[in-house]
Coordinates of C-alpha atoms in Angstrom, one line a residue:
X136 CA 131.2 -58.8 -142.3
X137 CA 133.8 -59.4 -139.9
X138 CA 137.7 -61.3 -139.9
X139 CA 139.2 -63.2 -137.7
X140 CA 142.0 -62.1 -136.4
X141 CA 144.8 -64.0 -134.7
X142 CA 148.1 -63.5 -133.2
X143 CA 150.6 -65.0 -130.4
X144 CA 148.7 -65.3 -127.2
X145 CA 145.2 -64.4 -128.3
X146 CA 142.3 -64.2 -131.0
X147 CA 139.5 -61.2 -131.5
X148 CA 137.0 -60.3 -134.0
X149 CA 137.6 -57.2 -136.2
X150 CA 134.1 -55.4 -137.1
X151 CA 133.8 -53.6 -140.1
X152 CA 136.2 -56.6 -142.1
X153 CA 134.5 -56.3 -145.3
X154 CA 136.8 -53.1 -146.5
X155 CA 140.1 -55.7 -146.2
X156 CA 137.8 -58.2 -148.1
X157 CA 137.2 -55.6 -150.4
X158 CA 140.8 -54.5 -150.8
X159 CA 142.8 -58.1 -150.6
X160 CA 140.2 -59.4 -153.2
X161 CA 138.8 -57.2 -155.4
X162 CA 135.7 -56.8 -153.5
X163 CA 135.5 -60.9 -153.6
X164 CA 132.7 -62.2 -151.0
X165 CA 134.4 -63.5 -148.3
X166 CA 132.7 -63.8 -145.1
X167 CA 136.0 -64.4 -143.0
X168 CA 139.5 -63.7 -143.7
X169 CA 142.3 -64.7 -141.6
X170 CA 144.8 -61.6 -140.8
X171 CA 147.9 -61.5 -138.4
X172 CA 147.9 -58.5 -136.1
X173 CA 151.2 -56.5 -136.5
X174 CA 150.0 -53.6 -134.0
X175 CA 147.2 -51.5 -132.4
X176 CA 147.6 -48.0 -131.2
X177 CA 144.3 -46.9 -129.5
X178 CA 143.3 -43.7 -130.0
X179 CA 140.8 -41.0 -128.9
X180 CA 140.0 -39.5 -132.5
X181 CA 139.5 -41.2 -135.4
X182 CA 142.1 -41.9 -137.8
X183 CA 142.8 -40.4 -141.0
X184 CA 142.9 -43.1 -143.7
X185 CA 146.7 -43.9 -144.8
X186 CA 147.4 -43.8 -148.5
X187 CA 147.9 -47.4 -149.1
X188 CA 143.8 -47.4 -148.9
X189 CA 142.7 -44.1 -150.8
X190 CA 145.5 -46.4 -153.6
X191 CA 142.5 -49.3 -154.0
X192 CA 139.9 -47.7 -154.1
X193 CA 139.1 -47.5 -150.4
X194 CA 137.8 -43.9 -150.1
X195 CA 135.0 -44.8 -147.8
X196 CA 137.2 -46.4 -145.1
X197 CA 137.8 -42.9 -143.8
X198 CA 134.3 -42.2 -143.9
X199 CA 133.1 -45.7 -142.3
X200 CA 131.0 -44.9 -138.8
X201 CA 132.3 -47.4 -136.6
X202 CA 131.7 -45.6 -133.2
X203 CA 127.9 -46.4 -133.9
X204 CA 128.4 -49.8 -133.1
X205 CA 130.5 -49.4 -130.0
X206 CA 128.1 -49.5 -127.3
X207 CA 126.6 -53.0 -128.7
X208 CA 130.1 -54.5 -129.4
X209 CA 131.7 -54.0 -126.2
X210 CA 134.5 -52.0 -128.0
X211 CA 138.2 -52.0 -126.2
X212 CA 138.9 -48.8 -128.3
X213 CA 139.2 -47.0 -132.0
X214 CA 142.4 -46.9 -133.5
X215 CA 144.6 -47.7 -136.6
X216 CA 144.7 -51.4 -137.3
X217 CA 147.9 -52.6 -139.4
X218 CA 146.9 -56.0 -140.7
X219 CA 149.1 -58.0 -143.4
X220 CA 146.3 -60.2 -145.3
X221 CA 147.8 -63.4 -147.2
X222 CA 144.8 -64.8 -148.4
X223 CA 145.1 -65.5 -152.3
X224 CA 148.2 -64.4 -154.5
X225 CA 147.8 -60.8 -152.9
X226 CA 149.7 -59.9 -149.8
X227 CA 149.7 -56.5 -148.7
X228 CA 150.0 -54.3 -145.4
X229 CA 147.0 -52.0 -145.2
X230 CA 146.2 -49.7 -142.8
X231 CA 142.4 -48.9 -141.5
X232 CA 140.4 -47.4 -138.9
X233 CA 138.8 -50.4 -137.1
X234 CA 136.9 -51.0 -133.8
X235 CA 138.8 -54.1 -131.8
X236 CA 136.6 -55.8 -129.0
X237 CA 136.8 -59.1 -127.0
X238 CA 136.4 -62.1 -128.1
X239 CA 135.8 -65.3 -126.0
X240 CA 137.0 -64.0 -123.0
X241 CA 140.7 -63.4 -124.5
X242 CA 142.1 -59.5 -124.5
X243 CA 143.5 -58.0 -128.1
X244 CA 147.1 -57.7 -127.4
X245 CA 149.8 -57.4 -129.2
X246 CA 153.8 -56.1 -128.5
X247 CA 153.2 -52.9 -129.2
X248 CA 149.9 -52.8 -127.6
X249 CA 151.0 -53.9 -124.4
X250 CA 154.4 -51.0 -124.6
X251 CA 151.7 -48.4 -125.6
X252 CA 149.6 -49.8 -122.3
X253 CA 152.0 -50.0 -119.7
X254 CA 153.2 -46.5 -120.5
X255 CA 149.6 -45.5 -120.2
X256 CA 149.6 -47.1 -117.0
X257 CA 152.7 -45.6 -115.7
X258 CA 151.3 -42.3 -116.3
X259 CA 148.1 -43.2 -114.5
X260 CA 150.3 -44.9 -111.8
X261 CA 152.6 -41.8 -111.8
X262 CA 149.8 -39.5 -111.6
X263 CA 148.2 -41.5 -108.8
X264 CA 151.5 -41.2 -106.7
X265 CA 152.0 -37.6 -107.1
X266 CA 148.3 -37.5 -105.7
X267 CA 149.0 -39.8 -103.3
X268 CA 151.9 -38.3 -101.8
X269 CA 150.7 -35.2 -101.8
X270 CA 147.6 -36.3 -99.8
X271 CA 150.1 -38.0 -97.4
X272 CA 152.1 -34.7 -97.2
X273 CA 148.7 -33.2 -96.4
X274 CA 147.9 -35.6 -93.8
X275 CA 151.5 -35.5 -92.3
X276 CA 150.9 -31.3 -91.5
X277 CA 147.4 -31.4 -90.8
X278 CA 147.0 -30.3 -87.2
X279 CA 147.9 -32.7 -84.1
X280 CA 144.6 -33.6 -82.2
X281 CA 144.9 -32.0 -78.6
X282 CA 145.3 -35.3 -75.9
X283 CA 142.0 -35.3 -74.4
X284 CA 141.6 -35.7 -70.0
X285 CA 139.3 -38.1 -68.4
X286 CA 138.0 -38.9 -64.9
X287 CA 138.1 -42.1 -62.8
X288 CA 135.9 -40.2 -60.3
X289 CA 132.2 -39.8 -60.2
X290 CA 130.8 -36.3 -60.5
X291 CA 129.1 -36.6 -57.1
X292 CA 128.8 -38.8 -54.0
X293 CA 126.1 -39.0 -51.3
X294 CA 127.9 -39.3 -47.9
X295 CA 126.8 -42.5 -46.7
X296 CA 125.5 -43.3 -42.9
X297 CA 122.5 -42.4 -41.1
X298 CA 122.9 -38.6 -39.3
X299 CA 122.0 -38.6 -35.6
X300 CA 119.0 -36.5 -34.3
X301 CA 120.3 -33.5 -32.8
X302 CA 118.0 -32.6 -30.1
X303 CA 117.4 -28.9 -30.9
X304 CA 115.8 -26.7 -28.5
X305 CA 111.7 -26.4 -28.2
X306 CA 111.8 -22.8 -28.8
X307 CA 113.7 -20.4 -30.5
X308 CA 116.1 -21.2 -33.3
X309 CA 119.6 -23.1 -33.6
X310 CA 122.2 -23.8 -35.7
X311 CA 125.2 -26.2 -36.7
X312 CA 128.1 -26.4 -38.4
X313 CA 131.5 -27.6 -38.6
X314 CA 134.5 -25.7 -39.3
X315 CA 135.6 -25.7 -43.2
X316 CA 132.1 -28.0 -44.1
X317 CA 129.7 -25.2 -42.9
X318 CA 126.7 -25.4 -41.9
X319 CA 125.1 -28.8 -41.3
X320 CA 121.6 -28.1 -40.3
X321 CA 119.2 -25.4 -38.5
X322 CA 116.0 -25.7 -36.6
X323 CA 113.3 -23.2 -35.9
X324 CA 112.6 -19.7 -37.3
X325 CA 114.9 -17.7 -39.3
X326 CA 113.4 -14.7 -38.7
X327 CA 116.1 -12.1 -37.7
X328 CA 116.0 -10.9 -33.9
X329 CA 118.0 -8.9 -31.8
X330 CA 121.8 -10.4 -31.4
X331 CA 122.4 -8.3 -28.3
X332 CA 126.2 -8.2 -27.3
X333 CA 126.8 -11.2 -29.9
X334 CA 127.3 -8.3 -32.2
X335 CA 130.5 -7.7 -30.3
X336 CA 132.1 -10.2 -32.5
X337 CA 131.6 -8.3 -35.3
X338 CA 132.5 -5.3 -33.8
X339 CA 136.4 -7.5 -32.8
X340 CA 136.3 -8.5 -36.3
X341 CA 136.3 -5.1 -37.5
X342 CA 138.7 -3.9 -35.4
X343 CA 141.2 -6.7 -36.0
X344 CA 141.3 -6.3 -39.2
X345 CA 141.4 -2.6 -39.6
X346 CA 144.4 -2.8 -36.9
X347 CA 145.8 -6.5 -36.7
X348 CA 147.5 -7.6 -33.7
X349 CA 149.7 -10.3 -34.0
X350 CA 150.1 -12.9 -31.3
X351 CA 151.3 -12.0 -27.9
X352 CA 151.5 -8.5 -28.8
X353 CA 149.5 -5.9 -26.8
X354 CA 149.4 -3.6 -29.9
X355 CA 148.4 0.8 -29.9
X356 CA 147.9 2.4 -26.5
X357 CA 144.3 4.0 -25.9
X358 CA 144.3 6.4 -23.7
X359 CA 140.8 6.9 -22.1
X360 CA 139.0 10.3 -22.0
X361 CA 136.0 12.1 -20.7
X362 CA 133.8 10.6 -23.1
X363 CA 134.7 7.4 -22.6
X364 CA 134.3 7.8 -18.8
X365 CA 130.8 9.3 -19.6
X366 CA 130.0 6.7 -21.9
X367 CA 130.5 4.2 -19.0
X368 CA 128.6 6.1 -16.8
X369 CA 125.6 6.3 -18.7
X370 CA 125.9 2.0 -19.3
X371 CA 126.0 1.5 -16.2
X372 CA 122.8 3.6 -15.1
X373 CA 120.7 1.8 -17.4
X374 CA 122.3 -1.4 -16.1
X375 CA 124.1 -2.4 -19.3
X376 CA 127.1 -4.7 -18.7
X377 CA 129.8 -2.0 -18.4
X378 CA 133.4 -2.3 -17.0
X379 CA 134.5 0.9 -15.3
X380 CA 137.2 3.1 -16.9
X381 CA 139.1 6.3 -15.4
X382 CA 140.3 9.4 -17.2
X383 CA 143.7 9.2 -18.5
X384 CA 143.6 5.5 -18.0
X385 CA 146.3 3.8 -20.8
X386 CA 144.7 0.4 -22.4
X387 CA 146.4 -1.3 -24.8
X388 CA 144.5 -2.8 -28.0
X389 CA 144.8 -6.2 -26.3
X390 CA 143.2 -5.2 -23.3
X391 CA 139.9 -3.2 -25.1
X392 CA 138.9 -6.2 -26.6
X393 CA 139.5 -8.8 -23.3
X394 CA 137.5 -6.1 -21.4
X395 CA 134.8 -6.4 -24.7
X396 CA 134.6 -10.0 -25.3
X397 CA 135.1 -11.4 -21.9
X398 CA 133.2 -9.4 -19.1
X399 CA 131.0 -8.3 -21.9
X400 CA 131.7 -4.4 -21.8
X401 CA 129.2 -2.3 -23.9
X402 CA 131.4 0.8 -23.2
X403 CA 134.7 -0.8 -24.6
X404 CA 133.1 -1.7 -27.5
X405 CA 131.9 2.1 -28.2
X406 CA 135.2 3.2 -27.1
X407 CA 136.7 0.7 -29.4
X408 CA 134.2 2.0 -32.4
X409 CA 135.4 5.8 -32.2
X410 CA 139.0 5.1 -31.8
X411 CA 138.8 2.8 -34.9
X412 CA 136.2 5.3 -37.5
X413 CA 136.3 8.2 -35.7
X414 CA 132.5 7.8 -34.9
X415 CA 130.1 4.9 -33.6
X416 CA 127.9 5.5 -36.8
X417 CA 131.3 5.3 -39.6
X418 CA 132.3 2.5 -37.7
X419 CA 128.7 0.9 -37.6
X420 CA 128.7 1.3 -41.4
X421 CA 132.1 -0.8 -41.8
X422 CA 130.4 -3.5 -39.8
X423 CA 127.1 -4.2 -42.4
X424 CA 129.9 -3.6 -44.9
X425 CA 132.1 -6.1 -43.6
X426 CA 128.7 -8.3 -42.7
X427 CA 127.8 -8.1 -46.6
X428 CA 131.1 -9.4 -47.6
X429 CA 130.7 -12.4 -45.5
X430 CA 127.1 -12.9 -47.0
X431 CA 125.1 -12.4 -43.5
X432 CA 122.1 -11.7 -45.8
X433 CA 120.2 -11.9 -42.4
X434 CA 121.8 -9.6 -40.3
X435 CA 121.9 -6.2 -39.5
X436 CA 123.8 -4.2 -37.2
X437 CA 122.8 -0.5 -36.0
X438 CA 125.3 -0.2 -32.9
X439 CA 128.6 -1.6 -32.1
X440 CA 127.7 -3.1 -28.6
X441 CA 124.4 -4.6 -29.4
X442 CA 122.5 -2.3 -27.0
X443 CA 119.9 -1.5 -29.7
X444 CA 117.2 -3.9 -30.5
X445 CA 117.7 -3.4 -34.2
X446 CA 121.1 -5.0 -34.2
X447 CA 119.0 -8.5 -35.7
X448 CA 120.4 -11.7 -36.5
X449 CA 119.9 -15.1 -37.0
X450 CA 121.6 -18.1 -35.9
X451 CA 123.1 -19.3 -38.8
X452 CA 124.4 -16.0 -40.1
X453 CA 125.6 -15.6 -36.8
X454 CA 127.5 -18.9 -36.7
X455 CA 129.2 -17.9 -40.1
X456 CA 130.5 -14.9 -38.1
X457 CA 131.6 -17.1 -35.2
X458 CA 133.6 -19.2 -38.3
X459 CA 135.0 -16.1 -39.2
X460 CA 136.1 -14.6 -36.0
X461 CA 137.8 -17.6 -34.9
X462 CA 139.9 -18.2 -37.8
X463 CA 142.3 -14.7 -36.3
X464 CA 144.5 -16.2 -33.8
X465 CA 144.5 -13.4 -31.5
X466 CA 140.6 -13.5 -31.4
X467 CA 140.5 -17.1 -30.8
X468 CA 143.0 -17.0 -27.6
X469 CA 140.9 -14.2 -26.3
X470 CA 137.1 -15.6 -26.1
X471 CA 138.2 -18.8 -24.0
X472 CA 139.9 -16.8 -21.2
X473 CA 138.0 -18.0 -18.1
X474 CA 138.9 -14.2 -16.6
X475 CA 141.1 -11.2 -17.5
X476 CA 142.9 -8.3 -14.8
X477 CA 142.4 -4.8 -16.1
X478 CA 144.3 -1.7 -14.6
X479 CA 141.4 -0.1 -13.1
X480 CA 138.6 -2.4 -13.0
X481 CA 140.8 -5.4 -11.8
X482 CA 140.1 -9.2 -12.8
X483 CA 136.8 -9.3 -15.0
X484 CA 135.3 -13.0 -15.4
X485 CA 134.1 -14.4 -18.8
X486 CA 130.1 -14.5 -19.0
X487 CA 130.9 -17.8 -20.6
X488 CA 130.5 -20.1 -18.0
X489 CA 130.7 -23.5 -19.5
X490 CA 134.3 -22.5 -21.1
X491 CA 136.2 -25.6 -21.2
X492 CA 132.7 -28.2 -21.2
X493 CA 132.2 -30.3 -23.7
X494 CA 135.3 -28.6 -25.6
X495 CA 133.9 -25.1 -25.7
X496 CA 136.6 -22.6 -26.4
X497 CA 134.3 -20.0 -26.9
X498 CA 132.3 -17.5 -28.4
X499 CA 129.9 -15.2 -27.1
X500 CA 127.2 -14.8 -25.0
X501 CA 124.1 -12.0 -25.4
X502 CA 120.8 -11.4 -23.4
X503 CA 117.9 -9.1 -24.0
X504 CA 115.0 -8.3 -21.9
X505 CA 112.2 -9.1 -23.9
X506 CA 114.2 -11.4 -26.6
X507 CA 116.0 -14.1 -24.3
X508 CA 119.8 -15.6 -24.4
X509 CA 121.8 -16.3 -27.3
X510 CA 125.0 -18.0 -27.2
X511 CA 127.5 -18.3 -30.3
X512 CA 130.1 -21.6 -29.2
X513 CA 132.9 -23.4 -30.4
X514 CA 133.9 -26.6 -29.5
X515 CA 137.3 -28.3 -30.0
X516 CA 136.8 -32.1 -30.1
X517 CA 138.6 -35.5 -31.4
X518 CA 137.2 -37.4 -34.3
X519 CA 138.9 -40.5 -35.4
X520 CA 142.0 -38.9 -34.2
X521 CA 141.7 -36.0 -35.9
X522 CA 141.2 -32.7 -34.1
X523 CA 137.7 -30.7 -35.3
X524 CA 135.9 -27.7 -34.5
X525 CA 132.4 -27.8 -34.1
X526 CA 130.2 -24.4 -34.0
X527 CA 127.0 -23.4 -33.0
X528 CA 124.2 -20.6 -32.4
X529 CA 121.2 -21.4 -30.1
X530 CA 119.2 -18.0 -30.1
X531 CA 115.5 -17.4 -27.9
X532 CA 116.5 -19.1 -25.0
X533 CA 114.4 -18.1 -21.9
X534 CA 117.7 -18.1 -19.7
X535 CA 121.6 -18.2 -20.3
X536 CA 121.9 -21.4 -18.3
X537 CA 119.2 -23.0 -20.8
X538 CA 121.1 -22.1 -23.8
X539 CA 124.6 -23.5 -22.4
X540 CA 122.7 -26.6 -22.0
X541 CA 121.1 -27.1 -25.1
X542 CA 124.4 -26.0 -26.6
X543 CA 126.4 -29.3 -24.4
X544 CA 123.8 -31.2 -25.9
X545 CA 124.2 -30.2 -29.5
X546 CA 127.7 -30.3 -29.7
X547 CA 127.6 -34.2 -28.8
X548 CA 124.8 -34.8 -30.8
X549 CA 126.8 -33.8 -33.3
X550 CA 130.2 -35.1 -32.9
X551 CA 128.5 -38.8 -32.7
X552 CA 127.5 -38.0 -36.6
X553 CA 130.6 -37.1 -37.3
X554 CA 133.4 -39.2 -39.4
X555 CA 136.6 -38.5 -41.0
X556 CA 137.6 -39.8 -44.4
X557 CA 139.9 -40.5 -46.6
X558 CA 138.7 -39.6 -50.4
X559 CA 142.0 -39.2 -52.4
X560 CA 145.0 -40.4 -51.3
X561 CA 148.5 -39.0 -53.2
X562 CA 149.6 -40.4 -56.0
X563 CA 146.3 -42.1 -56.7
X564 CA 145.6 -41.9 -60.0
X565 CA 142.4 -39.6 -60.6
X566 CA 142.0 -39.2 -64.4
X567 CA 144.0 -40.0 -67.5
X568 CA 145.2 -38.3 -71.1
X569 CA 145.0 -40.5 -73.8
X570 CA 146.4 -39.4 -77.4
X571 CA 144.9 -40.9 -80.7
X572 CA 148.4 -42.7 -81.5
X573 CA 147.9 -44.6 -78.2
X574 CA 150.2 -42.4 -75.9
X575 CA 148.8 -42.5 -72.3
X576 CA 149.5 -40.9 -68.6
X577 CA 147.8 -40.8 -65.8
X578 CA 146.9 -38.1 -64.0
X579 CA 147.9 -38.2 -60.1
X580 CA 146.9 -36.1 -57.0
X581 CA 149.7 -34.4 -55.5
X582 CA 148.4 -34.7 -51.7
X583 CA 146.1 -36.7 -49.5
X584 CA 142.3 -35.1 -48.8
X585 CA 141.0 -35.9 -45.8
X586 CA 137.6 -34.5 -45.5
X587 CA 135.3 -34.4 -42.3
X588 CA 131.7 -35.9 -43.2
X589 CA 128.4 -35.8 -42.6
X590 CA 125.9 -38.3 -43.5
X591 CA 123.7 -36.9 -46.4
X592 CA 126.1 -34.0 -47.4
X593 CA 127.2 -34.2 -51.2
X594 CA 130.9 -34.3 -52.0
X595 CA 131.2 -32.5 -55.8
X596 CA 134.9 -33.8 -57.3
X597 CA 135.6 -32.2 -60.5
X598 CA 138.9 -32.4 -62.9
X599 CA 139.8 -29.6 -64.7
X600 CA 142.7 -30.7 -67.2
X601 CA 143.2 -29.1 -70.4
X602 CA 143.2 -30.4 -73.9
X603 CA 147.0 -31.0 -74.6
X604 CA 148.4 -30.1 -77.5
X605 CA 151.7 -32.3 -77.5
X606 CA 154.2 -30.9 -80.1
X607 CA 157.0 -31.6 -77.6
X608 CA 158.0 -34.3 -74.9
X609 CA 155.5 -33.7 -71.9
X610 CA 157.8 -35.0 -68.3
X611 CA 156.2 -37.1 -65.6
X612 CA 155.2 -35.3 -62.4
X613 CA 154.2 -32.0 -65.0
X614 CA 151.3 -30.3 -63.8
X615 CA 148.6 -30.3 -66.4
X616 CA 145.5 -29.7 -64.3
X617 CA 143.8 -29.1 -61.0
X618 CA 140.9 -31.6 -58.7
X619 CA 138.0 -28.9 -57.6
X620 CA 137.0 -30.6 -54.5
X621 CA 133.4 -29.2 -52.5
X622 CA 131.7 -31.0 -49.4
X623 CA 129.3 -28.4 -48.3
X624 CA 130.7 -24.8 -47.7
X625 CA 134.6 -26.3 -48.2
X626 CA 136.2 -26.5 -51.3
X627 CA 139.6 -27.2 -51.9
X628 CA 142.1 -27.8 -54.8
X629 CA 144.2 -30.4 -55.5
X630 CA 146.8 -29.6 -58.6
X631 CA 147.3 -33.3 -60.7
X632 CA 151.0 -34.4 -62.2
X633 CA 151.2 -36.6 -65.1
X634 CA 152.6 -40.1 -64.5
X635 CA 154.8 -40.9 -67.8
X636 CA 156.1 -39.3 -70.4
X637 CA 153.6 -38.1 -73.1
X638 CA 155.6 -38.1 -76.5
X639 CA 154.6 -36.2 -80.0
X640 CA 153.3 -38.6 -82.5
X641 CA 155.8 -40.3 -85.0
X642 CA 156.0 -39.4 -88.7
X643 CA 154.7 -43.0 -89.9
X644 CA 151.4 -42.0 -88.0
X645 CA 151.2 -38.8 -88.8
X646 CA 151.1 -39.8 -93.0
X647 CA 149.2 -42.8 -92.4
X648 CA 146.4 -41.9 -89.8
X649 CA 142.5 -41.5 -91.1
X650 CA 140.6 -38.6 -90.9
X651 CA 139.2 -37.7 -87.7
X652 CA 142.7 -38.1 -85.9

């Protein structure tokens, strides 16, 4: 059995009618009855029956099993339903537990039902906002993400052009390079062999830096002594290149290594070895020390002057030692002297020959009986306007005159490869930051690079900016990283500025931004 129910607004079926059938009629048949809905107050139990029902008989309404039926009926919710029935002479208000479900599309409401609703409803709504805002008080302290760097500029860059053959010589071994880029290329065997008085180099480059001289200064006074007149004595009967000393003879610092690097004197540089260690061998020792440290993986030295034949080299370790030696001032001005005057021996020429020819400003020559000339060089030349050294080893020559030849020939060889760039230029923007609530800044160089190239040679760019973690106004023109720079054996560093101001993010983003940011 079921009634119809109607009230303002709406109609519904009630299941389970038959007990106000029961109750308004004396259990009369009726198969509808026509009720007005006072109120509904859904519920999550069931009911207890009121005592208006238990008055007529209605015992059984309490026990009635309406939940049964639920799941068929489409049931809104079980609760007390206050009806007033005015069908026949009896009207009454009952009271009974009674499933309410739709009915043609229309929703049971009533005045009460809809009070008893919305404050259901504002409790979910209220509930929902304290979630809400604490969700959005979550998000708002949840940590900043770090502004990430990028690059404009690719990782690596083949030098582009077409390199010149250098005409190397048909024997022996060679090597070139250019100051600050290294070495450029090599020809013929590696295999170490004697250095002769090239080894002097080293032996200036121990000395200078063990007891630096500074420009235009003649520096300590050596005073010379038996030994060192016996020492020359004995060059000069095997006929070493010796320059001749007398007892008691005062020679400054300055003057030991002209008399060393320019006339070539194998006695100054022993002379020069005991004053400096104490002995030729302690001294000898500092030299494969200091030859380690500048990575001559190749070379060994087992005198000071280069008399012995196991002083070995090759010609690219012994350009790195050229590079070396050049880069002190004082050693530099001394090895393109054409000549020298000494106080007992008098003016003493440079074996160098071809100083000044084709821009050589130096090195060093050395010759061995049985192992031919070598000849370490530096050139000073003009590249797009811009001033370059160029250096060079040519080792196994059959004469001296050969190897300043071949070296003439190299060294223009060369230059004609040779080009001068621009690759960053300042202020040229050479990476970004970018922050997840759309701040942005560029990040600038703070200098120009101009590199010298060779065609084939990989230039290596690579920005190292750190994540920023902006709690605080960041300026323009902040440092916040550093452009590693390498073409060949030079690197360089360029420190990068920002280009705007980089602010924190605002509050409304920081509550309303989705996970990941």
């Amino acid at each position: 059995m079921r009634a119809h129910v109607v009230w303002p607004g709406g109609e519904a079926l009630l299941v389970g009618a038959d007990r106000i059938l029961d109750i308004a009629e004396g259990g009369q048949g009726h198969d509808e009855l026509q009720v007005r809905l006072l109120s509904v107050r859904l519920q999550h139990q069931r009911p207890s029956v009121p005592a208006e029902c238990l008055a007529h008989g209605d015992s059984g309404a309490a026990e009635q099993d309406v939940p049964a039926i639920a799941k068929e009926l489409g049931i809104l919710g079980l609760g007390q339903l206050r009806v007033e029935c005015f069908y026949g002479p009896l009207e009454r208000v009952i009271v009974l537990p009674y499933l309410v479900r739709r009915h043609e599309g229309c929703d049971v409401r009533s005045h009460d039902f809809i009070i008893d609703m919305q404050m259901r409803a504002l409790r979910i709504v209220i509930a929902l906002a304290v979630v809400f805002a604490g969700l959005l008080t979550w998000n708002y302290f949840r940590t900043i993400p770090a502004a990430s760097a990028s690059t404009s500029l690719p990782v690596q860059t083949v030098i582009a052009g077409e390199a010149p053959q250098l005409p190397w010589p048909s024997i022996g071994s060679a090597a070139m390079g250019v100051s600050g880029l290294g070495a450029i290329a090599t020809s013929g065997n590696e295999q170490p062999i004697p250095a002769a008085s090239v080894a002097k180099v080293m032996t200036a480059l121990v000395v200078l830096t063990d007891k630096p001289l500074q420009a235009g200064a003649p520096g300590p006074a050596l005073t010379m002594t038996g030994d060192d007149v016996q020492t020359y004595q004995t060059d000069n009967a095997q006929n070493q290149s010796a320059v001749p000393v007398r007892e008691g003879e005062v020679l400054s610092e300055l003057q030991m290594l002209q008399g060393m690097l320019i006339p070539s004197a194998n006695n100054f540089a022993q002379t020069l070895a005991r004053w400096d260690a104490s002995s030729e061998s302690a001294f000898v020792d500092r030299m494969n020390q200091r030859a380690k440290a500048l990575g001559l993986v190749n070379t060994l030295f087992a005198d000071p002057a280069g008399i012995s034949p196991d002083t070995v080299s090759t010609a690219s370790d012994l350009m790195r030692l050229g590079m070396a030696a050049m880069k002190l001032p004082v050693f530099a001005a001394i090895v393109q002297l054409p000549q020298v005057k000494l106080p007992v021996a008098g003016v003493v020429y440079n074996v160098n020959s071809v100083i000044g020819k084709a821009g050589i400003i130096g090195i060093k020559t050395g010759s061995g009986l049985q192992t031919g000339a070598n000849f370490l060089f530096a050139a000073a030349v003009t590249v797009s306007q811009h001033p370059i050294t160029i250096f060079g080893c040519v080792m196994g020559q059959p004469t001296l005159a050969i190897a300043f030849d071949r070296a003439q020939k190299l060294i223009s060889a060369l230059k004609s490869g040779l080009s001068v760039k621009r690759e960053i230029a300042r202020n040229q923007a050479i990476g970004a930051y970018a922050t997840a609530w759309d701040q942005h800044s560029d990040l600038l160089s703070t200098s120009d690079v101009l590199l010298v190239e060779w065609p084939g040679m990989i230039l290596r760019q690579q920005l190292e900016a750190p994540a920023l973690a902006i709690d605080s106004p960041i300026s323009p023109g902040t440092r916040e990283g550093t452009l590693h720079i390498t073409l060949g054996d030079y690197s360089l560093d360029i420190p990068v500025v920002t280009s705007q101001q980089l602010y924190p993010p605002g509050r409304l983003w920081r509550v309303t931004r989705l996970p990941g940011n």
